[in-house]
CSV table of C-alpha atoms and ligand atoms in Angstrom, one decimal:
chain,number,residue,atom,x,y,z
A,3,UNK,CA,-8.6,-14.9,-11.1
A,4,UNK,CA,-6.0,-12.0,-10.9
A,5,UNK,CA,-4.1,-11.1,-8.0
A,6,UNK,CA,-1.0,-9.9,-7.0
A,7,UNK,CA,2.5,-11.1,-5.9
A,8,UNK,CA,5.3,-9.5,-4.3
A,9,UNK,CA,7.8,-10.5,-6.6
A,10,UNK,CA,11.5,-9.9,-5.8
A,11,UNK,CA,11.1,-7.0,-3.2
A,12,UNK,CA,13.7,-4.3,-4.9
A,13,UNK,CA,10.7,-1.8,-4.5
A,14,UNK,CA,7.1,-1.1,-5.7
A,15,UNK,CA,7.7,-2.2,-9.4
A,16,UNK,CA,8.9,-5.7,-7.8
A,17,UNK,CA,4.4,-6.1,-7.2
A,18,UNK,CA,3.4,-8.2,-10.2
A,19,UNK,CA,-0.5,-8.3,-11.5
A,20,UNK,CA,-0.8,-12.0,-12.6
A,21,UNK,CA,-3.5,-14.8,-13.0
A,22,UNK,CA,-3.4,-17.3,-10.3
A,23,UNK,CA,-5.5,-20.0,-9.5
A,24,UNK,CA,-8.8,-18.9,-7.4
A,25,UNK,CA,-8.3,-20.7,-3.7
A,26,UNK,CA,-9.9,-24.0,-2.3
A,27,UNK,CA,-11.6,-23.5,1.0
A,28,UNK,CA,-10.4,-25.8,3.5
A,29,UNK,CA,-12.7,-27.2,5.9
A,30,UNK,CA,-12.1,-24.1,9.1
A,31,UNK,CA,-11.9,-21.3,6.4
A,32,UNK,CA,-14.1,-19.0,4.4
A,33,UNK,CA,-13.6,-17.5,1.1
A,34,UNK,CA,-13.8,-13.4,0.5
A,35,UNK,CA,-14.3,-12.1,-2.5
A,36,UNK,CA,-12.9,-8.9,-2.1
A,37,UNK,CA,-14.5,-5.2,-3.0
A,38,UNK,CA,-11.6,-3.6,-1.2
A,39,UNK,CA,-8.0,-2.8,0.1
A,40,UNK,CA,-6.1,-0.3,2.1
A,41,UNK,CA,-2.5,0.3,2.5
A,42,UNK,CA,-0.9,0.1,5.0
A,43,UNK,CA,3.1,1.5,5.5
A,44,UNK,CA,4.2,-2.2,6.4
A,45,UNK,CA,3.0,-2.9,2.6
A,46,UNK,CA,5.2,-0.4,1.3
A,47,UNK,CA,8.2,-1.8,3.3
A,48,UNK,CA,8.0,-5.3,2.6
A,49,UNK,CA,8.0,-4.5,-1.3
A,50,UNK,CA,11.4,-2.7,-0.3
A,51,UNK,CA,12.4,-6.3,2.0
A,52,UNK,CA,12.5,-4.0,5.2
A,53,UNK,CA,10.7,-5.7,6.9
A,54,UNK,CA,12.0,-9.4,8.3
A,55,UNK,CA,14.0,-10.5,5.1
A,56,UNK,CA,12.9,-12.1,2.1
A,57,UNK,CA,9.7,-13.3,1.7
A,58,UNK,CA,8.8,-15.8,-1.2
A,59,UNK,CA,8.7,-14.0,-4.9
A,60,UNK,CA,4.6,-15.6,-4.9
A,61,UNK,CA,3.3,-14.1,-1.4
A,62,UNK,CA,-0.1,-12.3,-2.1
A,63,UNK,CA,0.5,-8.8,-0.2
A,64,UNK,CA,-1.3,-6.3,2.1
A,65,UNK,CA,-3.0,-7.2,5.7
A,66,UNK,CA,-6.4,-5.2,5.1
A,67,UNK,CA,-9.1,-6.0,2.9
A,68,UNK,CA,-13.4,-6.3,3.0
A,69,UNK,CA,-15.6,-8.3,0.8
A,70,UNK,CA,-18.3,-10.9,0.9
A,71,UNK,CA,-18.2,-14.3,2.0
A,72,UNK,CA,-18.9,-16.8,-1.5
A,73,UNK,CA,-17.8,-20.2,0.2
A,74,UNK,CA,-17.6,-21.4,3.9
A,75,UNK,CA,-15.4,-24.6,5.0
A,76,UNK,CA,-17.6,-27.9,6.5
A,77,UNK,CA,-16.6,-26.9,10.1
A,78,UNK,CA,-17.4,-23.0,9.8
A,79,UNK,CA,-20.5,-22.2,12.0
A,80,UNK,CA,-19.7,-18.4,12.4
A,81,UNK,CA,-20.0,-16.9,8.8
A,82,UNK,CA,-22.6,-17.6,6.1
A,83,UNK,CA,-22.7,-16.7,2.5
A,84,UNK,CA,-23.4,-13.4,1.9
A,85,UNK,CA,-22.1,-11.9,4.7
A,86,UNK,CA,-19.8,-9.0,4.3
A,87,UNK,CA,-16.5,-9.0,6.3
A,88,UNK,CA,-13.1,-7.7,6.9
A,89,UNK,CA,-10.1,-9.9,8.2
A,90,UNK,CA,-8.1,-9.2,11.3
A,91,UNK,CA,-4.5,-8.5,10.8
A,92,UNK,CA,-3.5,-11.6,12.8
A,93,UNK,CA,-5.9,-14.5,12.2
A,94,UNK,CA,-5.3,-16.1,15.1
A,95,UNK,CA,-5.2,-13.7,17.6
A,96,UNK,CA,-8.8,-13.9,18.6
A,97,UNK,CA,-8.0,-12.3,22.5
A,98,UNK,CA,-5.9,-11.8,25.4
A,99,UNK,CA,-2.3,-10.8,25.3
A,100,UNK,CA,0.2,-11.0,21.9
A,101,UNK,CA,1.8,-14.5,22.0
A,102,UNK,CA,4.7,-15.6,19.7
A,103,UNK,CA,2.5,-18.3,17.5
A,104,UNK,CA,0.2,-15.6,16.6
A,105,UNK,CA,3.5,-14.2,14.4
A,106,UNK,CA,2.9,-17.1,11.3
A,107,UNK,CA,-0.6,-15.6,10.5
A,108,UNK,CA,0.2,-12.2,10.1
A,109,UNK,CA,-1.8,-11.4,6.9
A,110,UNK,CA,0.7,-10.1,3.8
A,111,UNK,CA,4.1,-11.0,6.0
A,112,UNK,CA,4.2,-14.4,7.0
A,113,UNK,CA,0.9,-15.9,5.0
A,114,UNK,CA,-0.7,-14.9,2.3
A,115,UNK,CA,-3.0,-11.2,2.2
A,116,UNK,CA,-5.4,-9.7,0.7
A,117,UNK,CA,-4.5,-8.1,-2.4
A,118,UNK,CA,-7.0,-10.5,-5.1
A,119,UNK,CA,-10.1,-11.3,-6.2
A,120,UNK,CA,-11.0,-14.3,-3.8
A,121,UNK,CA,-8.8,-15.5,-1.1
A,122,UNK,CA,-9.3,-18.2,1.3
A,123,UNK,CA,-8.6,-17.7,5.3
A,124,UNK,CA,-9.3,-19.1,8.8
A,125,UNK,CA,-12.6,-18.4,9.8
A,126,UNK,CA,-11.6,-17.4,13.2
A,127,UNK,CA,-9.9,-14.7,11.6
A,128,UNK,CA,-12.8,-13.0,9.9
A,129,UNK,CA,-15.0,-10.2,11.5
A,130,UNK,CA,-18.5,-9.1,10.4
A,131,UNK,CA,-18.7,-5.5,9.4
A,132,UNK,CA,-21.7,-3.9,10.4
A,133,UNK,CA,-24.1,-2.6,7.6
A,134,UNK,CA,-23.6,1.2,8.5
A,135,UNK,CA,-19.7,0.6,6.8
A,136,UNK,CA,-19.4,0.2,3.1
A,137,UNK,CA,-16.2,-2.0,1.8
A,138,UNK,CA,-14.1,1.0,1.5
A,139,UNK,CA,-14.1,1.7,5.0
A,140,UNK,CA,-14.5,-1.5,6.1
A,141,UNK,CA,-10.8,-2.2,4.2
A,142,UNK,CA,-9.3,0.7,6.6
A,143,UNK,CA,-10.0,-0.3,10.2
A,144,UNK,CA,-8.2,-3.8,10.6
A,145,UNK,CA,-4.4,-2.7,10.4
A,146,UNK,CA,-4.0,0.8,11.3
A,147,UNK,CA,-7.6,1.6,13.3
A,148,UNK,CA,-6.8,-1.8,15.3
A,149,UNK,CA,-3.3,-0.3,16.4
A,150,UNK,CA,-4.6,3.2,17.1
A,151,UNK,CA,-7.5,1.4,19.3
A,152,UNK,CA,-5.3,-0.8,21.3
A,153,UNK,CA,-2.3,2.3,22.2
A,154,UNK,CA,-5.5,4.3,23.3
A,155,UNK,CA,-8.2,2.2,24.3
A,156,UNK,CA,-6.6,-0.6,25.6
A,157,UNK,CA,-3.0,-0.3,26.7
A,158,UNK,CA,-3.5,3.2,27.6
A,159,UNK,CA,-7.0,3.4,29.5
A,160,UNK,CA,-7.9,6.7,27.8
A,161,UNK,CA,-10.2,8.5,29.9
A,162,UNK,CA,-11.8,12.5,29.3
A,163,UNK,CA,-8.9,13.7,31.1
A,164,UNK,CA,-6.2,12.1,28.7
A,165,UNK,CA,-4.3,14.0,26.7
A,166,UNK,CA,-2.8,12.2,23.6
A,167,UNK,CA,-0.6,12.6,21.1
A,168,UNK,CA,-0.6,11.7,17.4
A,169,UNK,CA,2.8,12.1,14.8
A,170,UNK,CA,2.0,12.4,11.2
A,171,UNK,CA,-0.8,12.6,9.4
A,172,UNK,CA,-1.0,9.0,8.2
A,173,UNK,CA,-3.2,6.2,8.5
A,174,UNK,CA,-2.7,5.4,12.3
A,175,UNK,CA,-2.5,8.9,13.2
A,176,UNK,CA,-5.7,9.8,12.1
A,177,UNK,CA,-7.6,6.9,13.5
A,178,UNK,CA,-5.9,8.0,16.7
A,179,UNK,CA,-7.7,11.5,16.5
A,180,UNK,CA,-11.1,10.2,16.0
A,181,UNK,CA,-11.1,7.9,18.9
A,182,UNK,CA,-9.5,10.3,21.0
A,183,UNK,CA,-11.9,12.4,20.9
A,184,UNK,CA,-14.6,9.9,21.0
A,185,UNK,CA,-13.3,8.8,24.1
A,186,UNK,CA,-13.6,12.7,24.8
A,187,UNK,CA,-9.9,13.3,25.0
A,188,UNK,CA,-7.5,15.6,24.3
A,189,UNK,CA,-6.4,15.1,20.6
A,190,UNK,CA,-2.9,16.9,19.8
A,191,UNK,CA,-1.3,16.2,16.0
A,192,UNK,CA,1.9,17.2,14.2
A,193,UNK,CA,2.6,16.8,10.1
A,194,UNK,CA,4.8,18.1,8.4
A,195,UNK,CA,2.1,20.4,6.3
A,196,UNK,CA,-0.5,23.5,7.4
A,197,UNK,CA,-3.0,21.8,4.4
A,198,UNK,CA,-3.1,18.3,6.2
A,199,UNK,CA,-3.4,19.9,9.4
A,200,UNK,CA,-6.5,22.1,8.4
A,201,UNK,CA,-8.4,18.6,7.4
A,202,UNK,CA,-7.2,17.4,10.5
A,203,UNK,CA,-8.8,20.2,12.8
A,204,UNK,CA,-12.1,19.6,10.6
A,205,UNK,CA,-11.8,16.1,12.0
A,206,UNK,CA,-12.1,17.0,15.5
A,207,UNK,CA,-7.9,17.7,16.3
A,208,UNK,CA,-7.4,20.4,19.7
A,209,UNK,CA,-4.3,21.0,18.0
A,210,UNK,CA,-2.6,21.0,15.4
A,211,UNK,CA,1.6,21.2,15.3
A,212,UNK,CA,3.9,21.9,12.5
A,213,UNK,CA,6.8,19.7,12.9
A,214,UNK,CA,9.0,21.0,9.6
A,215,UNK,CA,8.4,24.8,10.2
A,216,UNK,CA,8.6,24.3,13.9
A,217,UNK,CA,11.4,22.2,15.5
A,218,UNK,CA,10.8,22.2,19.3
A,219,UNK,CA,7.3,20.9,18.6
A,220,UNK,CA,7.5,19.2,22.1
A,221,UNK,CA,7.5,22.7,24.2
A,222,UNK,CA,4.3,23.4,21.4
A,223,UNK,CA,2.8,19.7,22.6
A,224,UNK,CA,3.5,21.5,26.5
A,225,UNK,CA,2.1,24.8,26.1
A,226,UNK,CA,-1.3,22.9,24.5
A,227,UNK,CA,-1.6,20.8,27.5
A,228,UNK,CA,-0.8,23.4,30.1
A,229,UNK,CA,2.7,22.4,30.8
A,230,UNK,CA,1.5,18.8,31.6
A,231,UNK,CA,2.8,16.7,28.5
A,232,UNK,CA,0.8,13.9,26.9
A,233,UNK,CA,-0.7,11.0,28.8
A,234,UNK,CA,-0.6,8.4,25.4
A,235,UNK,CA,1.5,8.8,22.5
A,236,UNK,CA,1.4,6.5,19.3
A,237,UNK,CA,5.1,6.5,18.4
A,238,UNK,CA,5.0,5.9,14.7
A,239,UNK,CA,8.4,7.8,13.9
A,240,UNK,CA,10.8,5.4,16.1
A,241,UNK,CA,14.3,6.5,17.3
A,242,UNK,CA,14.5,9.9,15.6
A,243,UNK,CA,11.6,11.3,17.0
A,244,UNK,CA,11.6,9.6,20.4
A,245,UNK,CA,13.6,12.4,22.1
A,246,UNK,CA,10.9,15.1,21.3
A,247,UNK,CA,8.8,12.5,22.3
A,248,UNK,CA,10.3,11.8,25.7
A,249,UNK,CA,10.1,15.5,25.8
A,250,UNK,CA,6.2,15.6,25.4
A,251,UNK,CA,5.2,13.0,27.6
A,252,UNK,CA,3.6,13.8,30.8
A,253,UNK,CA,5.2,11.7,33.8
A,254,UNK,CA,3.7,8.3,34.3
A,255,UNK,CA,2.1,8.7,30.7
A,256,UNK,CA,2.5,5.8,27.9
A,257,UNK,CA,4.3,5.6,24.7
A,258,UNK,CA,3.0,3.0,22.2
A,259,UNK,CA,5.9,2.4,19.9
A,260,UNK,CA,4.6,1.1,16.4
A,261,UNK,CA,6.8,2.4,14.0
A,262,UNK,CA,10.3,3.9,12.2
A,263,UNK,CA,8.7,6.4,9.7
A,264,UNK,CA,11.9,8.5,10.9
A,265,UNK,CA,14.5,5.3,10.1
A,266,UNK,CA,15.4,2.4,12.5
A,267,UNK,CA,19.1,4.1,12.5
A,268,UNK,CA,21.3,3.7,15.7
A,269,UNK,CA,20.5,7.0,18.0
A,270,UNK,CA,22.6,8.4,20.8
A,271,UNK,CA,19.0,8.7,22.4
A,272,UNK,CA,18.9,10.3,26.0
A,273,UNK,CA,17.0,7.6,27.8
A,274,UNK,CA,17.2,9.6,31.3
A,275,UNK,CA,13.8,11.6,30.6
A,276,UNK,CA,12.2,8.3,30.2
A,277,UNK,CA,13.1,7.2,33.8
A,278,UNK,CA,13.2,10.2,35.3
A,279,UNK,CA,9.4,10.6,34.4
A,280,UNK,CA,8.3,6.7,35.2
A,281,UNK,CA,7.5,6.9,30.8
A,282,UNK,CA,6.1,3.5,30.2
A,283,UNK,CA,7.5,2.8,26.8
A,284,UNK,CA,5.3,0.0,25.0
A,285,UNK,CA,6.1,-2.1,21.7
A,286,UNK,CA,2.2,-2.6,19.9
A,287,UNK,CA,1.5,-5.2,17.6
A,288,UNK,CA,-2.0,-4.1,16.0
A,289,UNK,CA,-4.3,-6.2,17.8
A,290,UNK,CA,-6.6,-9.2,18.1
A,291,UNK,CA,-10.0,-10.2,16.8
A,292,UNK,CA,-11.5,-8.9,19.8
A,293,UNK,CA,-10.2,-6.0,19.5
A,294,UNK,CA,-11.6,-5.8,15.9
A,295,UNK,CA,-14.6,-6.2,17.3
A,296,UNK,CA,-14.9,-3.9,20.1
A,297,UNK,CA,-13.1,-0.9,17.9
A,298,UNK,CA,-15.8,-1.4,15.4
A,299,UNK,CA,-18.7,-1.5,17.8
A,300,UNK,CA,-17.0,2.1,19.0
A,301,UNK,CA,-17.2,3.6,15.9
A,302,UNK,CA,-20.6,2.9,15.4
A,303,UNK,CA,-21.4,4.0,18.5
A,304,UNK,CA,-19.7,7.5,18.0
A,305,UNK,CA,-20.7,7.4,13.9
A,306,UNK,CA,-16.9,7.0,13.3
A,307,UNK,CA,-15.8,6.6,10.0
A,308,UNK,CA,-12.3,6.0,8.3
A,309,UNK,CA,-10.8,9.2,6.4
A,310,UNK,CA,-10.1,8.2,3.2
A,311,UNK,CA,-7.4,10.1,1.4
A,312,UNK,CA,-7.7,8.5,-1.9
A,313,UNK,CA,-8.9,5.7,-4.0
A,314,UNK,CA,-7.3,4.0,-6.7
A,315,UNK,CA,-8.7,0.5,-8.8
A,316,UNK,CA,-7.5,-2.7,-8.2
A,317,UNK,CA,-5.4,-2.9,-11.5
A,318,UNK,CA,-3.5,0.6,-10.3
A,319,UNK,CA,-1.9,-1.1,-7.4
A,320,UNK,CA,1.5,0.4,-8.2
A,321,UNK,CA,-0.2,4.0,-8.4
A,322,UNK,CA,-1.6,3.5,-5.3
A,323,UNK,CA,1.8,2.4,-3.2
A,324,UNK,CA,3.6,5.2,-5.4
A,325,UNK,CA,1.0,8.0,-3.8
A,326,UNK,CA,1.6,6.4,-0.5
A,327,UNK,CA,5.7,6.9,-0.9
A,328,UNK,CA,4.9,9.8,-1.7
A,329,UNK,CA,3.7,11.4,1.8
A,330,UNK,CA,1.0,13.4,0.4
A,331,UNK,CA,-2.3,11.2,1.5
A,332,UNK,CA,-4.0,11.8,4.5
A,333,UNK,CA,-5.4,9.2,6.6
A,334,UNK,CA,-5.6,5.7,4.5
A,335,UNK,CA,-5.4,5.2,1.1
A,336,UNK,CA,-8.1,2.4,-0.2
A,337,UNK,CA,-8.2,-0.1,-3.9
A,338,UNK,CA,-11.3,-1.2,-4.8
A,339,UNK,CA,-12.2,-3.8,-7.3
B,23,NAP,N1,3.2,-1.8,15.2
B,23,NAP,C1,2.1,-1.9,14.6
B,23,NAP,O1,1.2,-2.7,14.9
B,23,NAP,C2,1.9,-1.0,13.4
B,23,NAP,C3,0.6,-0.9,12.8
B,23,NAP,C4,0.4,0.1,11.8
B,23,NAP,C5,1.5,0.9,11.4
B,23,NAP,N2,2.7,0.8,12.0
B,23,NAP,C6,3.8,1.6,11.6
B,23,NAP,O2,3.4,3.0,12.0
B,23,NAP,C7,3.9,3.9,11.1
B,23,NAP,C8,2.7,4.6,10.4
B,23,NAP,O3,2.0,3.7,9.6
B,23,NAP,P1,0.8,4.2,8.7
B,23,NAP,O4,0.4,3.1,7.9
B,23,NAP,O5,-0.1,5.1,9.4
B,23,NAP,O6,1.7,5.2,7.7
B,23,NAP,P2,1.3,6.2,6.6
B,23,NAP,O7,-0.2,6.3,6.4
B,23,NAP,O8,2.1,5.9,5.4
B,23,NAP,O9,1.8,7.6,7.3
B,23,NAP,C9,2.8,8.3,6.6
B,23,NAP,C10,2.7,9.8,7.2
B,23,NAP,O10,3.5,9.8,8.4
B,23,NAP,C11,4.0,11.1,8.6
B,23,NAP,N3,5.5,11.1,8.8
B,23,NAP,C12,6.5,10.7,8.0
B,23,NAP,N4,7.7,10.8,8.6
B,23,NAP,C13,7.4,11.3,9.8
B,23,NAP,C14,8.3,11.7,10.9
B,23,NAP,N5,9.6,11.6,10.8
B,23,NAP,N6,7.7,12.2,12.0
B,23,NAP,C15,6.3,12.3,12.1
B,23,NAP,N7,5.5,12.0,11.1
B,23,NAP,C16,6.0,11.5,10.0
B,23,NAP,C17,3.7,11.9,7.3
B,23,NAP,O11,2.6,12.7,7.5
B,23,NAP,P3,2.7,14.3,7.6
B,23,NAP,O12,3.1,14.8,6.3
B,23,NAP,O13,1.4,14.7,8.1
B,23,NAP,O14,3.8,14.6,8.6
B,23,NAP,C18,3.4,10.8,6.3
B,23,NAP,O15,2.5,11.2,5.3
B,23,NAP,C19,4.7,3.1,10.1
B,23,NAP,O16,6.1,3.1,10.5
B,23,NAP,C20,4.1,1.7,10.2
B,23,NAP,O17,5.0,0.7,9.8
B,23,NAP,C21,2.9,-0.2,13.0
C-alpha cells in the first residue's frame, strides 16, 4: 500500500510518499481503510521537530482520519466490518481526566497516525461516525472539534449566558463558534482578515474582530460584551497573545490554553490581571473517546457540520501542509483518497 512517513523533520518536504507493507491486525485492534484526512497545526510542527524532539524518520503522521472498518482483531466485539469510523486523538483515553499513560498513544506523535491507505489501531480507540457525516467531515472532528468541545463544553460549563472567545480563524477556532452558539452562547472571533471574518459571521459569529488592523482588540472583545469580558477563551496563540487575553477575560471566566500559533518565546507577561480577576488558566489536551462521542452526538443534534476550507488528494500531501503554512484556509483543511 502507499503511505506516508515523516522523514527527517527539517520541514514539509522532509513527508515522504512511499510503499509500505499494509498492517496486521492484532487481536484488540481493527483495521481502517481510510477515505479521509484533516490537518491539523500539530502536523505541520512535527514535520518542523517542534514538537517533543525527534521522532523516528518511518512514523506515519497526522492524528485525524475516517474510513471503513476491512478487518477486526479476535477479541474486538465493538466494531464490525463495514462500519465507518474516525479514531480518537488519544486511543486510550476512553474517559475521565487526562492521565500521563494516555501520552504513548497520541495518534501521529508518539505511535503511528493516519496518513495511509489501511492502518491498524486499538479498538478502544475507534468511534462510529453517524451516517448523517460523510468521511470528509468525519476526518475533521477528532483533533481540533474534540479540543474546542472539551474548553467549552466540558471544562468550561458553557451555558446561554456565556460569552466566549475564539483567536484565529483556524481549525479549532471555528469549531469553537459552532458549538458556541449551539450551546446558545455568545460567539466573539478575531483573524487577522475582513474576508475570513465575513464567512465566519455566515457561520453564526456575534462578532467579528480584526486583530491586524486593530491592535487593542481586547477593549473591542469588552465593548461586544458590554464591558463584561469573555467567560471561556480557547487560547490557541500562547504567550504573545495572552496579555490581550488576560485583558478580555471576564473575572472568574476560563482560559483554555492549547496552543503557540504566536511562538512559545519567553514573555515579560503581566500575570497580575490573571489573579486579580480569579482567571482560571487551563492547559487542554484534546480529549477522550467519550468526549468523541458526546461532541458528535451534539452536532447531530444541532445539524453541525465541520467547515471545510479546502480539499486536496491523498498523493498532494505536501500541497495540502504548504496551504496550511500558509494562513489562508479557514476552518480545517481535509485529503481524501
Ligand atoms: N492542546 C490541544 O489539544 C490542541 C489541539 C488542537 C490544536 N492545538 C493548537 O492550537 C493552535 C490552533 O490549531 P489549529 O489546528 O486550529 O490551527 P490552524 O487551523 O492552522 O489555524 C491557523 C490560523 O490561526 C490564526 N492565527 C495565526 N497566528 C495567530 C495569532 N498570533 N493570533 C491569533 N490567531 C492566529 C490564523 O487565522 P486568521 O488569519 O483568521 O487570524 C491562522 O490561519 C495550534 O497552536 C495548535 O498546535 C492544540
Amino acid at each position: 500500500m502507499k503511505g506516508y512517513i515523516v522523514g527527517d523533520q527539517k520541514g514539509i518536504n522532509s513527508l515522504k510518499f512511499v510503499d509500505m507493507q499494509e498492517p496486521e491486525c492484532n487481536d484488540n485492534e481493527a483495521i481502517i481503510k481510510f477515505h479521509s484526512h484533516s490537518l491539523n497545526y500539530r502536523d505541520y510542527m512535527i514535520l518542523n521537530q517542534w514538537y517533543g524532539g525527534l521522532k523516528p524518520e518511518t512514523l506515519i503522521p497526522l492524528s485525524d482520519g475516517a474510513g471503513e472498518i476491512v478487518e477486526i482483531g479476535t477479541n474486538v466485539k465493538n466494531l464490525k466490518i463495514g462500519d465507518r469510523v474516525c479514531v480518537n486523538f488519544f486511543s486510550d483515553w476512553i474517559n475521565g481526566p487526562i492521565h500521563p499513560k494516555y501520552f504513548s498513544s497520541d495518534l501521529g506523535g508518539s505511535t503511528n497516525g493516519t496518513l495511509v491507505e489501511y492502518g491498524a489501531f486499538p479498538a478502544h480507540g475507534i468511534v462510529k461516525l453517524p451516517s448523517s457525516f460523510s468521511y470528509a467531515e468525519g476526518a475533521c472532528i477528532p483533533c481540533a472539534g474534540v479540543t474546542a468541545w472539551n474548553t467549552i463544553f466540558e471544562a468550561g460549563k458553557v451555558n446561554k449566558e456565556s460569552n466566549v472567545l475564539l483567536l484565529g480563524t483556524g481549525g479549532v477556532s471555528v469549531f469553537g463558534v459552532q458549538i458556541a452558539k449551539a450551546m446558545g452562547a455568545n460567539a466573539i472571533i478575531t483573524s487577522s482578515s475582513d474576508k475570513k471574518l465575513e464567512v465566519l459571521k455566515s457561520l453564526g459569529a456575534d462578532h467579528c474582530i480584526n486583530y491586524k488592523s486593530n491592535k487593542d482588540w481586547a477593549a473591542n472583545v469588552l465593548e461586544a460584551t458590554n464591558g463584561t469580558g469573555a467567560d471561556i477563551a480557547i487560547e490557541t496563540g500562547g504567550p504573545n497573545t495572552m496579555a490581550h487575553t488576560f485583558e478580555a477575560m471576564s473575572f472568574n471566566g476560563l482560559i483554555g490554553l492549547i496552543g503557540f500559533l504566536s511562538g512559545n518565546a519567553n514573555t515579560s507577561l503581566d500575570m497580575m490581571p490573571l489573579i486579580g480577576k480569579n482567571i482560571n488558566l487551563r492547559g487542554i489536551a484534546v480529549g477522550s473517546v467519550e468526549m468523541l462521542e458526546r461532541l458528535l452526538k451534539c452536532m447531530q443534534t444541532n445539524a453541525i457540520k465541520p467547515y471545510i476550507g479546502k480539499e486536496f488528494h491523498f498523493s498532494e500531501a505536501k500541497e495540502a501542509l504548504a496551504y496550511m503554512e500558509s494562513q489562508s484556509h479557514i476552518g480545517k483543511i481535509v485529503i481524501n483518497h
